[in-house]
Short mmCIF file of C-alpha atoms in Angstrom, two decimals:
data_model
loop_
_atom_site.label_atom_id
_atom_site.label_comp_id
_atom_site.label_asym_id
_atom_site.label_seq_id
_atom_site.Cartn_x
_atom_site.Cartn_y
_atom_site.Cartn_z
CA MET A 1 36.09 134.30 -8.56
CA VAL A 2 32.88 132.94 -10.09
CA LYS A 3 30.83 135.91 -8.91
CA LYS A 4 33.32 138.40 -10.35
CA ARG A 5 33.38 136.58 -13.67
CA PHE A 6 29.59 136.48 -13.87
CA ARG A 7 29.29 140.12 -12.86
CA ALA A 8 31.64 141.30 -15.60
CA ALA A 9 30.12 138.98 -18.13
CA ALA A 10 26.61 140.14 -17.24
CA ILE A 11 27.53 143.75 -18.11
CA ALA A 12 28.97 142.66 -21.42
CA ALA A 13 25.94 140.50 -22.06
CA ALA A 14 23.55 143.35 -21.38
CA LEU A 15 25.34 145.57 -23.90
CA ALA A 16 25.42 142.77 -26.42
CA LEU A 17 21.70 142.12 -26.04
CA PHE A 18 20.85 145.66 -27.13
CA ALA A 19 23.57 146.06 -29.70
CA VAL A 20 23.65 142.70 -31.41
CA CYS A 21 21.92 139.65 -30.08
CA GLY A 22 18.39 140.10 -28.81
CA LEU A 23 17.13 137.98 -25.93
CA ALA A 24 17.48 134.60 -27.62
CA ALA A 25 20.70 134.79 -29.61
CA CYS A 26 23.89 135.03 -27.63
CA GLY A 27 27.60 135.38 -28.36
CA PRO A 28 29.64 137.26 -30.95
CA ALA A 29 28.61 134.97 -33.80
CA ASP A 30 29.29 137.62 -36.47
CA THR A 31 32.74 138.61 -35.26
CA ALA A 32 35.62 136.94 -37.04
CA ALA A 33 37.83 134.97 -34.68
CA PRO A 34 41.54 135.82 -34.68
CA ALA A 35 43.85 133.47 -36.49
CA ASP A 36 45.81 130.95 -34.46
CA ASP A 37 49.59 130.54 -34.50
CA ALA A 38 49.45 128.58 -37.74
CA GLY A 39 47.47 131.33 -39.46
CA LYS A 40 44.30 129.30 -39.47
CA ALA A 41 41.19 130.87 -38.00
CA PRO A 42 39.79 128.77 -35.13
CA VAL A 43 36.45 127.08 -35.68
CA THR A 44 33.46 128.65 -33.98
CA VAL A 45 31.17 126.02 -32.50
CA ARG A 46 27.55 126.96 -33.30
CA VAL A 47 25.28 125.90 -30.45
CA ALA A 48 21.48 125.77 -30.25
CA SER A 49 19.56 125.01 -27.07
CA MET A 50 16.14 125.42 -25.53
CA LYS A 51 14.77 127.71 -22.88
CA GLY A 52 14.73 126.05 -19.47
CA PRO A 53 16.96 123.52 -17.71
CA THR A 54 18.80 122.15 -20.75
CA SER A 55 20.38 125.57 -21.36
CA ILE A 56 21.16 126.47 -17.74
CA GLY A 57 24.38 124.51 -17.63
CA LEU A 58 25.74 126.66 -20.49
CA LEU A 59 25.27 129.99 -18.73
CA ASP A 60 28.84 130.41 -17.52
CA LEU A 61 30.20 129.53 -20.97
CA MET A 62 27.80 132.05 -22.52
CA ALA A 63 29.02 134.69 -20.12
CA GLU A 64 32.65 133.88 -20.88
CA THR A 65 31.91 134.10 -24.60
CA ASP A 66 30.39 137.55 -24.22
CA ALA A 67 33.41 138.60 -22.16
CA GLY A 68 35.77 137.35 -24.85
CA ASP A 69 37.57 134.82 -22.65
CA ALA A 70 35.81 131.54 -23.47
CA PRO A 71 38.15 128.53 -23.77
CA VAL A 72 36.59 127.63 -27.13
CA PRO A 73 34.99 130.00 -29.69
CA CYS A 74 31.20 129.58 -29.60
CA SER A 75 28.01 131.21 -30.72
CA PHE A 76 24.74 130.48 -28.95
CA GLU A 77 21.09 130.56 -29.87
CA VAL A 78 18.34 129.85 -27.35
CA VAL A 79 14.95 128.92 -28.83
CA GLY A 80 11.55 128.00 -27.47
CA THR A 81 10.95 124.45 -28.67
CA ALA A 82 12.77 121.23 -29.52
CA ASP A 83 11.29 121.37 -33.03
CA GLU A 84 13.16 124.63 -33.70
CA VAL A 85 16.44 123.05 -32.62
CA VAL A 86 15.83 119.96 -34.73
CA LYS A 87 15.22 122.06 -37.84
CA LYS A 88 18.48 123.91 -37.32
CA VAL A 89 20.42 120.66 -36.96
CA VAL A 90 18.84 119.08 -40.03
CA ALA A 91 19.54 122.22 -42.06
CA GLY A 92 23.16 122.26 -40.91
CA ASP A 93 22.72 125.70 -39.33
CA VAL A 94 24.21 124.56 -36.00
CA ASP A 95 26.93 122.12 -35.00
CA VAL A 96 25.92 121.30 -31.44
CA ALA A 97 22.40 121.00 -30.05
CA LEU A 98 21.03 120.47 -26.55
CA VAL A 99 17.71 118.62 -26.82
CA PRO A 100 15.40 116.35 -24.81
CA ALA A 101 16.82 112.83 -24.57
CA ASN A 102 14.15 111.16 -26.67
CA VAL A 103 14.41 113.93 -29.28
CA ALA A 104 18.11 113.13 -29.61
CA ALA A 105 17.16 109.57 -30.55
CA VAL A 106 14.47 110.79 -32.94
CA LEU A 107 17.00 113.13 -34.55
CA TYR A 108 19.42 110.24 -35.00
CA GLN A 109 16.76 108.30 -36.91
CA LYS A 110 15.57 111.36 -38.82
CA THR A 111 19.07 112.09 -40.12
CA ASP A 112 20.04 108.45 -40.75
CA GLY A 113 22.64 108.52 -38.02
CA GLU A 114 24.11 111.91 -38.82
CA VAL A 115 24.18 113.03 -35.20
CA GLN A 116 26.04 111.65 -32.20
CA ALA A 117 25.41 112.06 -28.49
CA VAL A 118 28.45 113.50 -26.70
CA ASP A 119 27.06 114.00 -23.22
CA ILE A 120 24.05 114.07 -20.95
CA ASN A 121 23.56 117.69 -19.93
CA THR A 122 20.52 117.33 -17.65
CA LEU A 123 19.29 114.48 -15.50
CA SER A 124 15.78 114.27 -14.09
CA VAL A 125 13.96 117.54 -13.50
CA LEU A 126 10.61 115.91 -12.67
CA GLU A 127 9.38 116.08 -9.10
CA CYS A 128 6.23 115.03 -7.29
CA VAL A 129 4.86 118.05 -5.41
CA THR A 130 1.98 118.03 -2.92
CA ALA A 131 0.83 119.18 0.49
CA ASP A 132 -0.59 115.69 1.18
CA ALA A 133 1.59 114.21 3.91
CA GLY A 134 0.53 110.73 2.90
CA VAL A 135 2.43 110.90 -0.38
CA THR A 136 6.00 109.70 0.13
CA ASP A 137 6.78 107.48 -2.86
CA VAL A 138 5.27 106.16 -6.08
CA ALA A 139 3.31 103.38 -4.38
CA SER A 140 1.63 105.93 -2.07
CA LEU A 141 -0.05 107.54 -5.10
CA ALA A 142 -2.59 104.71 -5.12
CA GLY A 143 -6.13 106.05 -5.03
CA ARG A 144 -5.09 109.56 -6.00
CA THR A 145 -5.26 111.80 -9.06
CA VAL A 146 -1.97 113.14 -10.35
CA TYR A 147 -1.84 116.30 -12.44
CA LEU A 148 0.93 116.58 -15.00
CA THR A 149 1.82 117.62 -18.56
CA GLY A 150 3.26 115.58 -21.40
CA LYS A 151 0.53 113.27 -22.60
CA GLY A 152 1.93 111.18 -25.43
CA ALA A 153 5.44 112.24 -24.50
CA THR A 154 8.19 111.40 -22.03
CA PRO A 155 6.37 112.38 -18.80
CA GLN A 156 3.51 110.00 -19.61
CA TYR A 157 5.81 107.08 -20.37
CA VAL A 158 7.92 107.70 -17.29
CA MET A 159 4.94 107.93 -14.95
CA GLU A 160 3.26 104.86 -16.41
CA TYR A 161 6.50 102.91 -16.12
CA LEU A 162 7.01 103.91 -12.48
CA LEU A 163 3.39 103.20 -11.55
CA SER A 164 3.59 99.80 -13.21
CA LYS A 165 6.80 98.93 -11.36
CA ALA A 166 5.15 99.98 -8.08
CA GLY A 167 2.11 97.80 -8.85
CA VAL A 168 -0.38 100.68 -8.67
CA ALA A 169 -0.90 101.54 -12.36
CA ASP A 170 -4.61 100.71 -12.21
CA GLN A 171 -5.11 102.66 -8.99
CA VAL A 172 -3.88 106.09 -10.07
CA THR A 173 -5.62 108.61 -12.33
CA LEU A 174 -3.31 110.71 -14.49
CA GLU A 175 -4.91 114.00 -15.48
CA TYR A 176 -2.99 115.86 -18.15
CA LYS A 177 -2.84 119.61 -18.62
CA SER A 178 -1.49 121.42 -21.67
CA GLU A 179 1.00 123.56 -19.72
CA ALA A 180 2.92 123.29 -16.47
CA THR A 181 1.36 126.57 -15.29
CA GLU A 182 -2.05 124.86 -15.39
CA VAL A 183 -0.71 122.09 -13.18
CA VAL A 184 0.54 124.67 -10.69
CA ALA A 185 -2.88 126.35 -10.76
CA ALA A 186 -4.63 123.01 -10.10
CA LEU A 187 -2.36 122.40 -7.11
CA ALA A 188 -2.96 125.91 -5.79
CA ALA A 189 -6.74 125.36 -6.06
CA ASP A 190 -6.50 122.10 -4.10
CA PRO A 191 -3.37 121.80 -1.94
CA SER A 192 -4.20 118.15 -1.21
CA ALA A 193 -3.84 117.37 -4.91
CA VAL A 194 -0.69 115.75 -6.32
CA ALA A 195 1.34 117.19 -9.20
CA VAL A 196 4.30 116.02 -11.22
CA LEU A 197 6.19 119.06 -12.44
CA PRO A 198 9.53 119.80 -14.11
CA GLN A 199 11.88 122.41 -12.79
CA PRO A 200 11.59 125.34 -12.45
CA TYR A 201 7.80 124.88 -12.18
CA ALA A 202 8.18 122.52 -9.22
CA THR A 203 10.00 125.28 -7.33
CA ALA A 204 7.33 127.79 -8.37
CA ALA A 205 4.63 125.52 -6.96
CA LEU A 206 6.41 125.30 -3.62
CA SER A 207 6.31 129.08 -3.33
CA LYS A 208 2.67 129.40 -4.37
CA VAL A 209 0.96 126.54 -2.55
CA SER A 210 0.79 126.62 1.23
CA GLY A 211 2.26 123.50 2.80
CA ALA A 212 3.47 122.09 -0.52
CA ARG A 213 6.66 120.06 -0.53
CA THR A 214 8.62 117.79 -2.82
CA ALA A 215 7.40 114.32 -1.91
CA PHE A 216 9.99 112.57 -4.09
CA GLY A 217 12.00 113.03 -7.22
CA LEU A 218 11.12 110.87 -10.19
CA GLY A 219 14.81 110.44 -10.95
CA ASP A 220 15.37 108.70 -7.62
CA ALA A 221 12.28 106.56 -8.14
CA TRP A 222 13.56 105.63 -11.60
CA LYS A 223 16.99 104.50 -10.41
CA ALA A 224 15.33 102.19 -7.87
CA VAL A 225 13.53 100.13 -10.51
CA ALA A 226 15.05 100.81 -13.95
CA PRO A 227 17.78 98.82 -15.75
CA GLU A 228 21.13 98.89 -13.98
CA GLY A 229 23.09 102.03 -14.83
CA SER A 230 20.07 103.74 -16.34
CA GLU A 231 19.07 107.24 -15.36
CA LEU A 232 15.98 109.33 -15.98
CA VAL A 233 17.63 111.58 -18.56
CA THR A 234 16.18 114.98 -19.45
CA GLY A 235 18.68 116.58 -21.81
CA VAL A 236 21.35 115.31 -24.21
CA THR A 237 23.99 117.19 -26.18
CA VAL A 238 24.32 116.03 -29.78
CA VAL A 239 26.80 117.01 -32.48
CA ARG A 240 26.47 116.72 -36.22
CA ALA A 241 28.54 113.67 -37.20
CA GLU A 242 30.19 115.55 -40.05
CA PHE A 243 31.31 118.35 -37.76
CA LEU A 244 32.57 115.85 -35.19
CA ALA A 245 34.60 113.97 -37.80
CA GLU A 246 36.18 117.20 -39.10
CA HIS A 247 36.71 118.93 -35.75
CA PRO A 248 37.10 116.35 -32.95
CA ASP A 249 39.45 118.60 -30.96
CA GLU A 250 36.97 121.46 -30.97
CA VAL A 251 34.22 119.11 -29.78
CA ARG A 252 36.42 117.84 -26.97
CA SER A 253 37.17 121.41 -25.99
CA PHE A 254 33.48 122.30 -26.06
CA VAL A 255 32.54 119.36 -23.81
CA ASP A 256 35.30 120.27 -21.38
CA ALA A 257 34.08 123.87 -21.34
CA GLN A 258 30.50 122.69 -20.89
CA LYS A 259 31.52 120.62 -17.85
CA ALA A 260 33.35 123.60 -16.33
CA SER A 261 30.31 125.80 -17.01
CA VAL A 262 27.99 123.37 -15.20
CA GLU A 263 30.32 123.43 -12.17
CA ALA A 264 30.43 127.23 -12.17
CA VAL A 265 26.66 127.57 -12.41
CA LEU A 266 26.10 125.20 -9.52
CA ALA A 267 28.71 127.02 -7.48
CA ASP A 268 26.95 130.38 -7.82
CA PRO A 269 23.23 130.05 -8.67
CA ALA A 270 22.59 133.73 -7.90
CA ALA A 271 25.05 134.97 -10.49
CA ALA A 272 23.89 132.35 -12.97
CA ALA A 273 20.26 133.39 -12.51
CA LYS A 274 21.10 136.91 -13.68
CA VAL A 275 22.64 135.58 -16.87
CA ALA A 276 19.72 133.18 -17.33
CA VAL A 277 17.26 136.06 -17.49
CA GLU A 278 19.53 138.14 -19.76
CA LYS A 279 19.81 135.26 -22.20
CA GLY A 280 16.10 134.47 -22.21
CA VAL A 281 16.68 131.02 -20.68
CA VAL A 282 14.20 131.72 -17.85
CA ASP A 283 11.99 134.70 -17.12
CA ASN A 284 12.26 135.08 -13.33
CA GLU A 285 15.64 135.63 -11.66
CA ALA A 286 14.54 134.79 -8.12
CA LEU A 287 12.85 131.60 -9.26
CA ALA A 288 15.86 130.60 -11.32
CA GLU A 289 18.19 131.04 -8.36
CA LYS A 290 16.05 128.76 -6.22
CA ALA A 291 15.54 126.18 -8.98
CA ILE A 292 19.09 125.84 -10.32
CA PRO A 293 20.34 123.46 -7.58
CA HIS A 294 17.40 121.14 -8.39
CA CYS A 295 17.68 121.18 -12.18
CA GLY A 296 19.77 118.04 -12.55
CA LEU A 297 22.62 119.88 -14.28
CA ALA A 298 25.31 117.48 -15.42
CA CYS A 299 27.91 116.66 -18.03
CA VAL A 300 27.99 112.87 -18.19
CA THR A 301 30.21 111.41 -20.91
CA GLY A 302 31.65 108.14 -22.21
CA GLN A 303 30.42 104.73 -21.11
CA GLU A 304 28.53 106.20 -18.17
CA MET A 305 26.56 108.33 -20.62
CA ARG A 306 25.84 105.34 -22.82
CA ASP A 307 24.61 103.15 -19.96
CA ALA A 308 22.39 105.87 -18.52
CA LEU A 309 20.94 106.99 -21.85
CA SER A 310 20.49 103.60 -23.55
CA GLY A 311 18.70 102.20 -20.48
CA TYR A 312 16.35 105.17 -20.43
CA LEU A 313 15.64 105.03 -24.17
CA SER A 314 14.95 101.29 -23.96
CA VAL A 315 12.12 101.95 -21.51
CA LEU A 316 10.62 104.58 -23.81
CA PHE A 317 11.00 102.24 -26.78
CA ASP A 318 9.11 99.50 -24.97
CA ALA A 319 6.34 101.96 -24.12
CA ASP A 320 6.11 103.46 -27.62
CA PRO A 321 8.73 102.97 -30.36
CA ALA A 322 7.70 106.24 -31.98
CA SER A 323 8.88 108.14 -28.88
CA VAL A 324 12.50 107.39 -29.87
CA GLY A 325 12.04 107.60 -33.63
CA GLY A 326 10.86 104.05 -34.28
CA GLY A 327 13.98 102.21 -33.26
CA MET A 328 16.82 102.18 -30.77
CA PRO A 329 19.96 104.09 -31.80
CA GLU A 330 22.89 102.01 -33.00
CA ASP A 331 26.32 101.99 -31.35
CA ASP A 332 27.55 104.89 -33.47
CA PHE A 333 25.06 107.19 -31.73
CA TYR A 334 27.20 107.26 -28.61
CA TRP A 335 30.49 109.15 -28.74
CA LEU A 336 32.73 107.39 -26.25
CA ASP A 337 35.89 109.41 -26.82
#
């Protein structure tokens, strides 16, 4: 059933790409929705997300939208950076945004509480990759150099936190690169090196470096030492508070559809990978298919979301308050409906 739906949706998506959308803008945003039984046109939920894992969970919903059988009217726009998404939210150009977890907190501060987190859409996508058989956990990184990206951002704070908890912070050298592709290149040049990479780059490294393997996932390492209930959160779905107050039913429907989409994507990574390339979410279909099961796709809501996200943000806040916008979000940040 999932494959058939993706296959039909992919054809519709391909036509839409050439006729209307372009690679990064998806869904019939300019088509008026039919009126409901009461004569009132249903609200179209305008969604912005980023290329990469935080958009992958939406692929089935994107395909359903293109096919005209989505459970909730949506329009989608996939952009390259979190800054682009933030600008659209601040300007009121979108209603729902999928952003990095710390950016969600920054956006809450930037808008004086005018956004709310409705779910966690992606858990940890960071993995330790190496061909060094001696690397099995965080403590075993002692005496080694670790290549990674994200200096001054979440990857740095996460690694420093984990190394500190393992008691080896002063025994590990963190060497930062500007792009994940540079980290993969460093690993390829020296297979005994150690890299921390997000998906899908971790999967790419495994295919390019002889003997490379995933030594451990940073998400698992995090859960072993972080505050109870906390998770290493990658992506969060936020909604403009004004839109949520005016259209709570539509937001509930969107979250339900998002959860169903995540389940469909995980059930058929091959079909999802085709849509991912068509929508500009990833560039390589084969790589996407291999990486999807390891991308931490989720739809965590309610109190579970709050516990996981607040615990994660508290660690970032302790490391650098600016990383979460200068302060921890208040209770109204978390939509517990």
